[in-house]
mmCIF file of C-alpha atoms in Angstrom:
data_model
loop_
_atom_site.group_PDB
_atom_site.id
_atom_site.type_symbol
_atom_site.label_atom_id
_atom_site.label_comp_id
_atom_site.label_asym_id
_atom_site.label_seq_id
_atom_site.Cartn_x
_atom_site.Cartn_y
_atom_site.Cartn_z
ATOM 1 C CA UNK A 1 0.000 0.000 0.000
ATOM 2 C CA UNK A 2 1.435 3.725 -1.275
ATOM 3 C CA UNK A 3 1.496 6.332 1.456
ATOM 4 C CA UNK A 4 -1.156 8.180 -1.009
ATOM 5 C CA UNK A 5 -3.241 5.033 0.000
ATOM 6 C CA UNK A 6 -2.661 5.427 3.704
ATOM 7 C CA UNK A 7 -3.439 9.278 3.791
ATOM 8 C CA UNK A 8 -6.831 8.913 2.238
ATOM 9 C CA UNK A 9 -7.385 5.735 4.484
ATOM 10 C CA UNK A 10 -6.522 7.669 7.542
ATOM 11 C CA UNK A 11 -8.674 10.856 6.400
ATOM 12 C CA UNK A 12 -11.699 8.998 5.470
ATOM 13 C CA UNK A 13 -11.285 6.902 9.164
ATOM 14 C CA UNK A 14 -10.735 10.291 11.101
ATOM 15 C CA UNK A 15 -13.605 11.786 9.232
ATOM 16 C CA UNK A 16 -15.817 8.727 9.809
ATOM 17 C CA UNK A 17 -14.989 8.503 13.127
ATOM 18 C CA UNK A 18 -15.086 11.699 14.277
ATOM 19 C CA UNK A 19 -18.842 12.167 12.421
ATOM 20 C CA UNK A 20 -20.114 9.315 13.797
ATOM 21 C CA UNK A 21 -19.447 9.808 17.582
ATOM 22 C CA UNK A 22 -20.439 13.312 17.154
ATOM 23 C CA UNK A 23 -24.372 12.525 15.663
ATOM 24 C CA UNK A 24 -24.469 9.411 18.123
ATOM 25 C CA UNK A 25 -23.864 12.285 21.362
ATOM 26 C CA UNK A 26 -26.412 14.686 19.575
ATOM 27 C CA UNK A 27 -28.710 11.735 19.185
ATOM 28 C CA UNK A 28 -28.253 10.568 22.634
ATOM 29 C CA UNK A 29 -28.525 14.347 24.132
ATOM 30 C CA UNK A 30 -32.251 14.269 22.201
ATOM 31 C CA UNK A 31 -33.156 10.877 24.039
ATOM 32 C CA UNK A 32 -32.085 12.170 27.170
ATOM 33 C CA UNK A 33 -34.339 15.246 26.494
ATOM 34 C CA UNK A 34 -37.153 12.841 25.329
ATOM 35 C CA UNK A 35 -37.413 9.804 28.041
ATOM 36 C CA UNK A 36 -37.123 12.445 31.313
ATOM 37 C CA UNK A 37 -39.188 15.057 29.693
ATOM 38 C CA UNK A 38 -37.156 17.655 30.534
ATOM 39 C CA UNK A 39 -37.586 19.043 26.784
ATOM 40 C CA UNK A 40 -40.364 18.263 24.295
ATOM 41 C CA UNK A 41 -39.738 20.499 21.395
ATOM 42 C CA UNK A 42 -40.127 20.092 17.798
ATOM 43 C CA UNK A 43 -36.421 21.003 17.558
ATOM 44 C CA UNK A 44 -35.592 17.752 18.970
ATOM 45 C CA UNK A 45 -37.302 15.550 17.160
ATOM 46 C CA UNK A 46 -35.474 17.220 13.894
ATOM 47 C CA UNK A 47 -32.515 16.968 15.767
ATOM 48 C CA UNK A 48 -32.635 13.154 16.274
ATOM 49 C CA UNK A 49 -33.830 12.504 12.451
ATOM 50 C CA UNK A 50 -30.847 14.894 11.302
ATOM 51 C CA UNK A 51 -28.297 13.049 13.693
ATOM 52 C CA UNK A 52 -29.788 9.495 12.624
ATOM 53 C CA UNK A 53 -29.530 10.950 8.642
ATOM 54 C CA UNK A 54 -26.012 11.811 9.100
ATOM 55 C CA UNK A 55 -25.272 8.886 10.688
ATOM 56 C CA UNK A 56 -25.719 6.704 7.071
ATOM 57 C CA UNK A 57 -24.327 9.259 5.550
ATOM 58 C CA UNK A 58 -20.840 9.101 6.787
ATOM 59 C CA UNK A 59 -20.766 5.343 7.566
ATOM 60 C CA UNK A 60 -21.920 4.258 4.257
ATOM 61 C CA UNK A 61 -19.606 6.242 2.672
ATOM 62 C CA UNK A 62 -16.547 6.451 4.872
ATOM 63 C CA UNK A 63 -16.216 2.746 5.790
ATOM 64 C CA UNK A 64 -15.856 1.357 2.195
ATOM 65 C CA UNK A 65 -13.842 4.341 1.079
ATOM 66 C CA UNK A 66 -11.475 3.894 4.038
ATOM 67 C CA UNK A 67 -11.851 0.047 3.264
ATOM 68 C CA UNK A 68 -10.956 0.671 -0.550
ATOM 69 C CA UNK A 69 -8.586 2.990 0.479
ATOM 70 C CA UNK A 70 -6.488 0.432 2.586
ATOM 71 C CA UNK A 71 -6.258 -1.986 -0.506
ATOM 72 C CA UNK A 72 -9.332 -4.849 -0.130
ATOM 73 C CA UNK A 73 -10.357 -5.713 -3.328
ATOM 74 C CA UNK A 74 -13.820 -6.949 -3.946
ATOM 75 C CA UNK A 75 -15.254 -6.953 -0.235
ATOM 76 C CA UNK A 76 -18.774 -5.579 -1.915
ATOM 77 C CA UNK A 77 -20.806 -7.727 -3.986
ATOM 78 C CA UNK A 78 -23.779 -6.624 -6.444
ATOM 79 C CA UNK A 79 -25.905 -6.568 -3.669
ATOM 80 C CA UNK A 80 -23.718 -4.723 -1.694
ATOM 81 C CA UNK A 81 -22.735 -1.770 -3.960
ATOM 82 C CA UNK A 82 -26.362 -1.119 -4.257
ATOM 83 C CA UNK A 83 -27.191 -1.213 -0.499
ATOM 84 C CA UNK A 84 -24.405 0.874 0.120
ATOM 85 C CA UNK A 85 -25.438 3.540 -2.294
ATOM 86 C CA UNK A 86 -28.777 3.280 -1.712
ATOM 87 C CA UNK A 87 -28.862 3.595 2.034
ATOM 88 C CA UNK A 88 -26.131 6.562 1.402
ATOM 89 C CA UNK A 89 -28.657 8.320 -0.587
ATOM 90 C CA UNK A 90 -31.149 8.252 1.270
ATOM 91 C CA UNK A 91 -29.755 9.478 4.276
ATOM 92 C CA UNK A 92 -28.292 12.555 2.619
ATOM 93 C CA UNK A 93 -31.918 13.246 0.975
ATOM 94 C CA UNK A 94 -33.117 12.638 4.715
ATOM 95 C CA UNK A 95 -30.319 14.857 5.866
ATOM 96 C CA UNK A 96 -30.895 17.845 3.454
ATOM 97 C CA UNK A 97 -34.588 17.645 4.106
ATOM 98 C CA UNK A 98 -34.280 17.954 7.864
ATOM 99 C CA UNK A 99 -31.820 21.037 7.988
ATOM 100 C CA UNK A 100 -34.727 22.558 5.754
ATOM 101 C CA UNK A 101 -37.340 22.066 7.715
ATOM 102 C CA UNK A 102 -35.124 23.470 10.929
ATOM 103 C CA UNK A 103 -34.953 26.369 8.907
ATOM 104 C CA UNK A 104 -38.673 26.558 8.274
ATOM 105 C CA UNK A 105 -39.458 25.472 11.920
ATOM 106 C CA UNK A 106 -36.795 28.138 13.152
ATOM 107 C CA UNK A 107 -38.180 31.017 11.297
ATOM 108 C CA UNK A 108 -41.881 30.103 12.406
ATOM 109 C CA UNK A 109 -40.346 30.281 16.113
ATOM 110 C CA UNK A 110 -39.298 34.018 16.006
ATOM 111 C CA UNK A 111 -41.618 35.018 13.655
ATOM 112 C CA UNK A 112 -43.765 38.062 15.506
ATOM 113 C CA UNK A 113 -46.638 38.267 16.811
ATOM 114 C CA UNK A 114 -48.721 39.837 14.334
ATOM 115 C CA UNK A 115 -47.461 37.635 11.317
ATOM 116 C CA UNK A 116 -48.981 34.985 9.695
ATOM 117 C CA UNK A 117 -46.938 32.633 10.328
ATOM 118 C CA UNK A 118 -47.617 32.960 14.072
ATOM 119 C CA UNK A 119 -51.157 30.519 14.040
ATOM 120 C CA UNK A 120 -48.397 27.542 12.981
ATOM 121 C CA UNK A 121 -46.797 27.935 16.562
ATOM 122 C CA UNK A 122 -48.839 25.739 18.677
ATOM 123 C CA UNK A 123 -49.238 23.343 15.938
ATOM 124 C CA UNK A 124 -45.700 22.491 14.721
ATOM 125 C CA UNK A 125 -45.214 19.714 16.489
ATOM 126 C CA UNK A 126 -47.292 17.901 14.974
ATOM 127 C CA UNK A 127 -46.625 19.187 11.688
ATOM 128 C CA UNK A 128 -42.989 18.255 12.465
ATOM 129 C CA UNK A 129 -43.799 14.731 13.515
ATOM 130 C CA UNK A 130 -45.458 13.993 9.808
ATOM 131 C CA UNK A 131 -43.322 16.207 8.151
ATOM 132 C CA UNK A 132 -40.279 14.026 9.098
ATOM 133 C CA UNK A 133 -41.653 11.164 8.381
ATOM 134 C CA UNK A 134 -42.398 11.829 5.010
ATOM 135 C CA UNK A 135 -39.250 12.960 4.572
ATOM 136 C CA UNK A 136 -37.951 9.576 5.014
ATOM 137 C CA UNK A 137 -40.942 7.818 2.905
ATOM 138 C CA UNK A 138 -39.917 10.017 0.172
ATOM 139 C CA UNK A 139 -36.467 9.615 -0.496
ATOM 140 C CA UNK A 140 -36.873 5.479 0.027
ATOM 141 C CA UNK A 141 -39.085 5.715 -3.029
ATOM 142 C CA UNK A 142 -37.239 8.303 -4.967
ATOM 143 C CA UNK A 143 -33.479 6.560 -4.145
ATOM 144 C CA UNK A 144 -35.011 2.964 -5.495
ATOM 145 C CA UNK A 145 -33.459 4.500 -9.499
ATOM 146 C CA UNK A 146 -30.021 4.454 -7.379
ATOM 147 C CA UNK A 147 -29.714 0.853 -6.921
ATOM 148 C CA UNK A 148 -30.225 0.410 -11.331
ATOM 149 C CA UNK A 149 -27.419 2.505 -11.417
ATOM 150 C CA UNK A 150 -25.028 0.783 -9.466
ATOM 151 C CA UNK A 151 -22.649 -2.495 -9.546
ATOM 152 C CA UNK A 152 -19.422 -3.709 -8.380
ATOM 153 C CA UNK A 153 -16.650 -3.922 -9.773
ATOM 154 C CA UNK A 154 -16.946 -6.769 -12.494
ATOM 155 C CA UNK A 155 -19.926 -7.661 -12.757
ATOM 156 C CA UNK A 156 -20.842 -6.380 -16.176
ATOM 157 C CA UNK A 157 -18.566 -6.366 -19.033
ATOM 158 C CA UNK A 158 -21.329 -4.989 -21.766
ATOM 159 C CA UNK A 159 -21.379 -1.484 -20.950
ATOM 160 C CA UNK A 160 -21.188 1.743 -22.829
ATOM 161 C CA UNK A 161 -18.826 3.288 -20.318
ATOM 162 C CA UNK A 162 -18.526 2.676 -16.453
ATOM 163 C CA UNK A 163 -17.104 5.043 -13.604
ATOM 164 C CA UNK A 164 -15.327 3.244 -11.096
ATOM 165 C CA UNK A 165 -15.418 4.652 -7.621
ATOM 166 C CA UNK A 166 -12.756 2.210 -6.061
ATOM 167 C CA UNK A 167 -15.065 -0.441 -4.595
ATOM 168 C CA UNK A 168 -18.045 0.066 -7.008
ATOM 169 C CA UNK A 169 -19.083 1.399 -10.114
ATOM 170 C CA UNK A 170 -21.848 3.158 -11.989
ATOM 171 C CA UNK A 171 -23.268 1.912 -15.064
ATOM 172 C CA UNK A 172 -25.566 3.644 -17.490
ATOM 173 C CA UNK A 173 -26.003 2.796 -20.625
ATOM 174 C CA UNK A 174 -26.778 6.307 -22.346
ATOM 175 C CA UNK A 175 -25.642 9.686 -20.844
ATOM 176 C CA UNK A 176 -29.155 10.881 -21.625
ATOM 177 C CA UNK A 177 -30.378 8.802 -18.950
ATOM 178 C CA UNK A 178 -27.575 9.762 -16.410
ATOM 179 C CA UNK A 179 -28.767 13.460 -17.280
ATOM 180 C CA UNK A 180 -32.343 12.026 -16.414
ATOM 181 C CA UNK A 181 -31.913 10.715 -13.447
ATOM 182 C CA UNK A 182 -29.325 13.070 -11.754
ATOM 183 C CA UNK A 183 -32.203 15.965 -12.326
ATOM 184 C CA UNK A 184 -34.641 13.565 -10.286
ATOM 185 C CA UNK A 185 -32.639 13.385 -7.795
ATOM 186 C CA UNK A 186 -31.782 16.766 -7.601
ATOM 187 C CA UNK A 187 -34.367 18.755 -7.824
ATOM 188 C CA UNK A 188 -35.903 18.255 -4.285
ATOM 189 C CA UNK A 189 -32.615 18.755 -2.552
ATOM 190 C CA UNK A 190 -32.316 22.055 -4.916
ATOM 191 C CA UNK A 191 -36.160 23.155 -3.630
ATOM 192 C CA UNK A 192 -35.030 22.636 -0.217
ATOM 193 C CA UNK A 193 -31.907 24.896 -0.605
ATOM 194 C CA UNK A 194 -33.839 27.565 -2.132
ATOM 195 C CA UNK A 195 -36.667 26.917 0.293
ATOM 196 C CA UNK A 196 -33.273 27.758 3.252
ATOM 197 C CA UNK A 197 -32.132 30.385 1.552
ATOM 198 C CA UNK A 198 -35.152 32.263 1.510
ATOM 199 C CA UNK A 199 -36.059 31.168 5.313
ATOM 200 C CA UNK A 200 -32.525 32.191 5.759
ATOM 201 C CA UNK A 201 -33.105 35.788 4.581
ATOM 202 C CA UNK A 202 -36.127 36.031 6.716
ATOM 203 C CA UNK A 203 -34.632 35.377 10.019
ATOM 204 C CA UNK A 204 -31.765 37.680 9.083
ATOM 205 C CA UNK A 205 -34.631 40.315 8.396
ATOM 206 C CA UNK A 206 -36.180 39.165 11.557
ATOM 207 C CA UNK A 207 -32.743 39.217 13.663
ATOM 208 C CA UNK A 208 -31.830 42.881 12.552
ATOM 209 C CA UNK A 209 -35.495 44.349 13.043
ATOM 210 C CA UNK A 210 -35.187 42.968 16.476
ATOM 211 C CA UNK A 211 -32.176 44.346 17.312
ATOM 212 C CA UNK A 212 -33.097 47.520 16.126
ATOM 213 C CA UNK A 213 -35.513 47.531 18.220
ATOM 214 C CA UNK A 214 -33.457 46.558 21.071
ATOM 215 C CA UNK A 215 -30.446 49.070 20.658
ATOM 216 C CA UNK A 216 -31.301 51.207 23.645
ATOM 217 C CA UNK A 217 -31.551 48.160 26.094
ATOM 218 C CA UNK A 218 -27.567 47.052 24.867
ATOM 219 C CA UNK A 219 -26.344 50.581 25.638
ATOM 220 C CA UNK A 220 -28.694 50.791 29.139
ATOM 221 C CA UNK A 221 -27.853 47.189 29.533
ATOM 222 C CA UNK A 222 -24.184 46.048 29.154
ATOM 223 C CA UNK A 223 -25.293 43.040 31.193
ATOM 224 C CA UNK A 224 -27.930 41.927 27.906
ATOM 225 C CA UNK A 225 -27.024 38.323 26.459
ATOM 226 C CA UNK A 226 -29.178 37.617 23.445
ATOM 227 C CA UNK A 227 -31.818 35.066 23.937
ATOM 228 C CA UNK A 228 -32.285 31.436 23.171
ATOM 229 C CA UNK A 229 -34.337 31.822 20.670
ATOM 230 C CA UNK A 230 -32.085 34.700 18.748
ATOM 231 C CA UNK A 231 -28.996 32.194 19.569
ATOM 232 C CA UNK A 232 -30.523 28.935 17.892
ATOM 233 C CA UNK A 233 -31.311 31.046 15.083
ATOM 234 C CA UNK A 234 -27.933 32.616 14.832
ATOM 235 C CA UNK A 235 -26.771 28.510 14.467
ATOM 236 C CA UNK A 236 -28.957 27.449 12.120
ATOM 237 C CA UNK A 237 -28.182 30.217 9.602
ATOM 238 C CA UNK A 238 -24.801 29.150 10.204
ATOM 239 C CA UNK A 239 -25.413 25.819 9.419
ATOM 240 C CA UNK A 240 -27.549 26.356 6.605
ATOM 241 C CA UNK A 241 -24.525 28.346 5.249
ATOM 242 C CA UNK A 242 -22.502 25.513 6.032
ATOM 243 C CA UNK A 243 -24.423 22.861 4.574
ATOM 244 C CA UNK A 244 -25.114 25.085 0.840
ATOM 245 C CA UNK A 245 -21.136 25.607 0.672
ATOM 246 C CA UNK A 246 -20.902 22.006 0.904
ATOM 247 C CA UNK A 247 -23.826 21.111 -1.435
ATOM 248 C CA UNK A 248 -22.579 23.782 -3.861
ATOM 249 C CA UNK A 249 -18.753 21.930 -4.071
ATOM 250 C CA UNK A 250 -20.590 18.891 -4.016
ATOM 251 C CA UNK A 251 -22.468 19.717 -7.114
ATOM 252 C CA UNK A 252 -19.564 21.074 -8.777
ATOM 253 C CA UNK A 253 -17.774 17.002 -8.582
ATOM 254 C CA UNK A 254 -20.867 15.500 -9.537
ATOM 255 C CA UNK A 255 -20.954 17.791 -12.674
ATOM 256 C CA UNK A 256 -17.576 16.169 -13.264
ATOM 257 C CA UNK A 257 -18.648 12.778 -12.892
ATOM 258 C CA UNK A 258 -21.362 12.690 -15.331
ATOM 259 C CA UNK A 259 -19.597 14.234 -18.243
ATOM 260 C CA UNK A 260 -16.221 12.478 -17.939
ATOM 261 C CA UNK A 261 -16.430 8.496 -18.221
ATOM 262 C CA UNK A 262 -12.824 8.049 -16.359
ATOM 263 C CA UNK A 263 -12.808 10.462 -13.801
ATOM 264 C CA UNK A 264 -9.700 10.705 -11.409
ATOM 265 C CA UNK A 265 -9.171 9.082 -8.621
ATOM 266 C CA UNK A 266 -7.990 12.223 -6.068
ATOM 267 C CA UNK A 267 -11.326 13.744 -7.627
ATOM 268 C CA UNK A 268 -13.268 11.012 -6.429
ATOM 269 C CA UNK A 269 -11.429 10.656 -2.972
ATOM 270 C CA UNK A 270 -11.739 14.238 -2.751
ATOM 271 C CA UNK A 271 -15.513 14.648 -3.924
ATOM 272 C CA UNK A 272 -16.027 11.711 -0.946
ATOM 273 C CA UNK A 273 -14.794 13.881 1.562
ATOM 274 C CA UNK A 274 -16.918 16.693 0.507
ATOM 275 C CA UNK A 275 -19.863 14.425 0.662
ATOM 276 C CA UNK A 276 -19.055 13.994 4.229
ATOM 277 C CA UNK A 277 -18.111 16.990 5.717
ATOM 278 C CA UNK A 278 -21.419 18.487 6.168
ATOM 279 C CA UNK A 279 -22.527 15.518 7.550
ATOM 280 C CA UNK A 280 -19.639 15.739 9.873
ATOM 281 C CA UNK A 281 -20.115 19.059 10.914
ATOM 282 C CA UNK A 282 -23.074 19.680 11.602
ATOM 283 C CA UNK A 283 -23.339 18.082 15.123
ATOM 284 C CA UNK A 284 -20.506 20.123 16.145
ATOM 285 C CA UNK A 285 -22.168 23.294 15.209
ATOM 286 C CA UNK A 286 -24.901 22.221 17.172
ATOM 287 C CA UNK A 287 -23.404 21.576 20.091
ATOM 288 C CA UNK A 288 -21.516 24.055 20.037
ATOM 289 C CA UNK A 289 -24.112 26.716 19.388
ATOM 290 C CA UNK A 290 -27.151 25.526 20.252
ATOM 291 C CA UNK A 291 -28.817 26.459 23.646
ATOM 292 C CA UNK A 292 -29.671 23.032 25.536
ATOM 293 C CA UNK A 293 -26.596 21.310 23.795
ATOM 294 C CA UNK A 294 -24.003 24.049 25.039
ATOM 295 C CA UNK A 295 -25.645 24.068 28.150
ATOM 296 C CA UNK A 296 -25.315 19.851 28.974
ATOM 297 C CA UNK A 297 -21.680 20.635 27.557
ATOM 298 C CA UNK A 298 -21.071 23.513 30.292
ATOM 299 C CA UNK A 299 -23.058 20.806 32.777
ATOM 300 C CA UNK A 300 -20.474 18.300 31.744
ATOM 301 C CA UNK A 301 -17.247 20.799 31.874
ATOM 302 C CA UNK A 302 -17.750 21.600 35.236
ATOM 303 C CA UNK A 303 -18.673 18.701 36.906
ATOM 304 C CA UNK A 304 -17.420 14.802 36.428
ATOM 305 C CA UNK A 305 -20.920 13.726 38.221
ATOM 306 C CA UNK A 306 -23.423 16.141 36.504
ATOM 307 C CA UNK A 307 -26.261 14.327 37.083
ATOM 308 C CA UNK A 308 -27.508 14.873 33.516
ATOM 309 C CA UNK A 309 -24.097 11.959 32.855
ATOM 310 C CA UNK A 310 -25.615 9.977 35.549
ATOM 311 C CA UNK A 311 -28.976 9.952 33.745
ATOM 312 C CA UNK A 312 -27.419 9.087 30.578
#
């Protein structure tokens, strides 16, 4: 094995790794929440599908790409490749779908109280509920074209052309049909980034109105800390921000792959990282940023025997 071979094996592992037991403490901060009842909020329940989406994202990416990376040769069969690539998909539909609708759910939450938007309050948890389960529904059905798409290695020898990804390949037959089916499976994650951008630009509209309006109380006040609500929103602009820089890059590779038949391999190994990262991320940001998560982390800096550690 090259040392080219052992640098991409090490940064898929550390990226895989690092991902994975960052969603699994985000999920298991949201069950926490959810079994005591010390938070029932819409924003967990997106939390937990996000964290859960993430979590196929990066392990049925990273894994074989780390594998492949290390030099084992044909540890996928047919089946396998499309599993893999299937499952992946739909966890980054699932993914993209959930940061959207924390955007949407967000930008209800602040909205005033004279909008229109304010009558959805009491009801989006419910909303939330089917909304993320439909989420999931849909991208099973849409991601089933993935699985036509996809082989191992040699298992078909009458092709037009064939893309090899290191442990699997795609297969289509006419680049008509690769055209096709990217734009299916494309277009909702493209609504929902529109749909983010423009609930973006709301809250930032929202966020400078409000502290407009609050400009005497900082200079009365030098004691004033934001609040929860303007914090959260503050984080989830960032990580819509996050997530479109990635999506945009990510596009950009893909673009690549469909109109060159033999793309390179650093483009691949690269593109695979870029596939990850938001899904890596993200749970970081989170934590870091977002009110009940930075506050269990504070809980958990300052005492070994927080009883919220116990609990867990």
């Amino acid at each position: 094995m090259s040392s080219t071979d052992l640098v991409k094996a090490m940064v898929y592992f550390s990226q895989t790794l690092i991902g994975t037991l960052g969603n699994l403490f985000l999920l298991c901060h949201c069950f926490y929440l959810h079994f005591t009842k010390f938070q029932l909020s819409s924003t967990n329940l997106i939390l937990k599908h996000l964290a859960v989406a993430n979590s196929l994202v990066i392990l049925f990416r990273g894994v074989p790409e780390t594998m492949a990376a290390l030099g084992l040769k044909d540890f996928l069969s047919d089946l396998g490749c499309k599993l893999v690539f299937y499952v992946h998909r739909i966890g980054r539909g699932v993914s993209i779908g959930n940061t959207c609708l924390l955007s949407v759910f967000q930008v209800i939450t602040i909205c005033p109280i004279n909008s229109r938007w304010a009558k959805l309050k009491s009801r989006t948890h419910k909303y939330v509920r089917i909304f993320s389960i439909l989420c999931w529904i849909f991208h099973m059905l849409l991601s089933i074209i993935v699985p036509f798409c996809v082989t191992d290695k040699w298992h078909h020898i009458n092709i037009t052309y064939q893309k090899e990804f290191g442990y699997c390949s795609s297969i289509h037959h006419k680049k008509s049909r690769t055209i096709m089916h990217t734009a299916l499976l494309s277009l909702p994650d493209v609504l929902c980034v529109v749909l983010m951008l423009c609930t973006s630009s709301s809250m930032i509209s929202i966020l400078y109105r409000h502290n407009l309006r609050m400009q005497h109380m900082h200079m009365t006040n030098m004691t004033y800390r934001s609040s929860p609500e303007t914090r959260a929103t503050k984080t989830i602009i960032l990580l819509v921000s996050t997530f479109v820089c990635f999506y945009s890059l990510s596009l950009i590779f893909h673009a690549f792959f469909i109109f060159y038949n033999n793309p390179n391999r650093l483009l691949v190994c690269t593109a695979a990282v870029v596939t990850g990262s938001y899904a890596t991320v993200s749970p970081f940001l989170l934590m870091k940023h977002y009110p009940s998560i930075s506050n269990l982390l504070d809980c958990i800096r300052k005492t070994k025997t927080c009883h919220i550690m116990r609990s867990i």
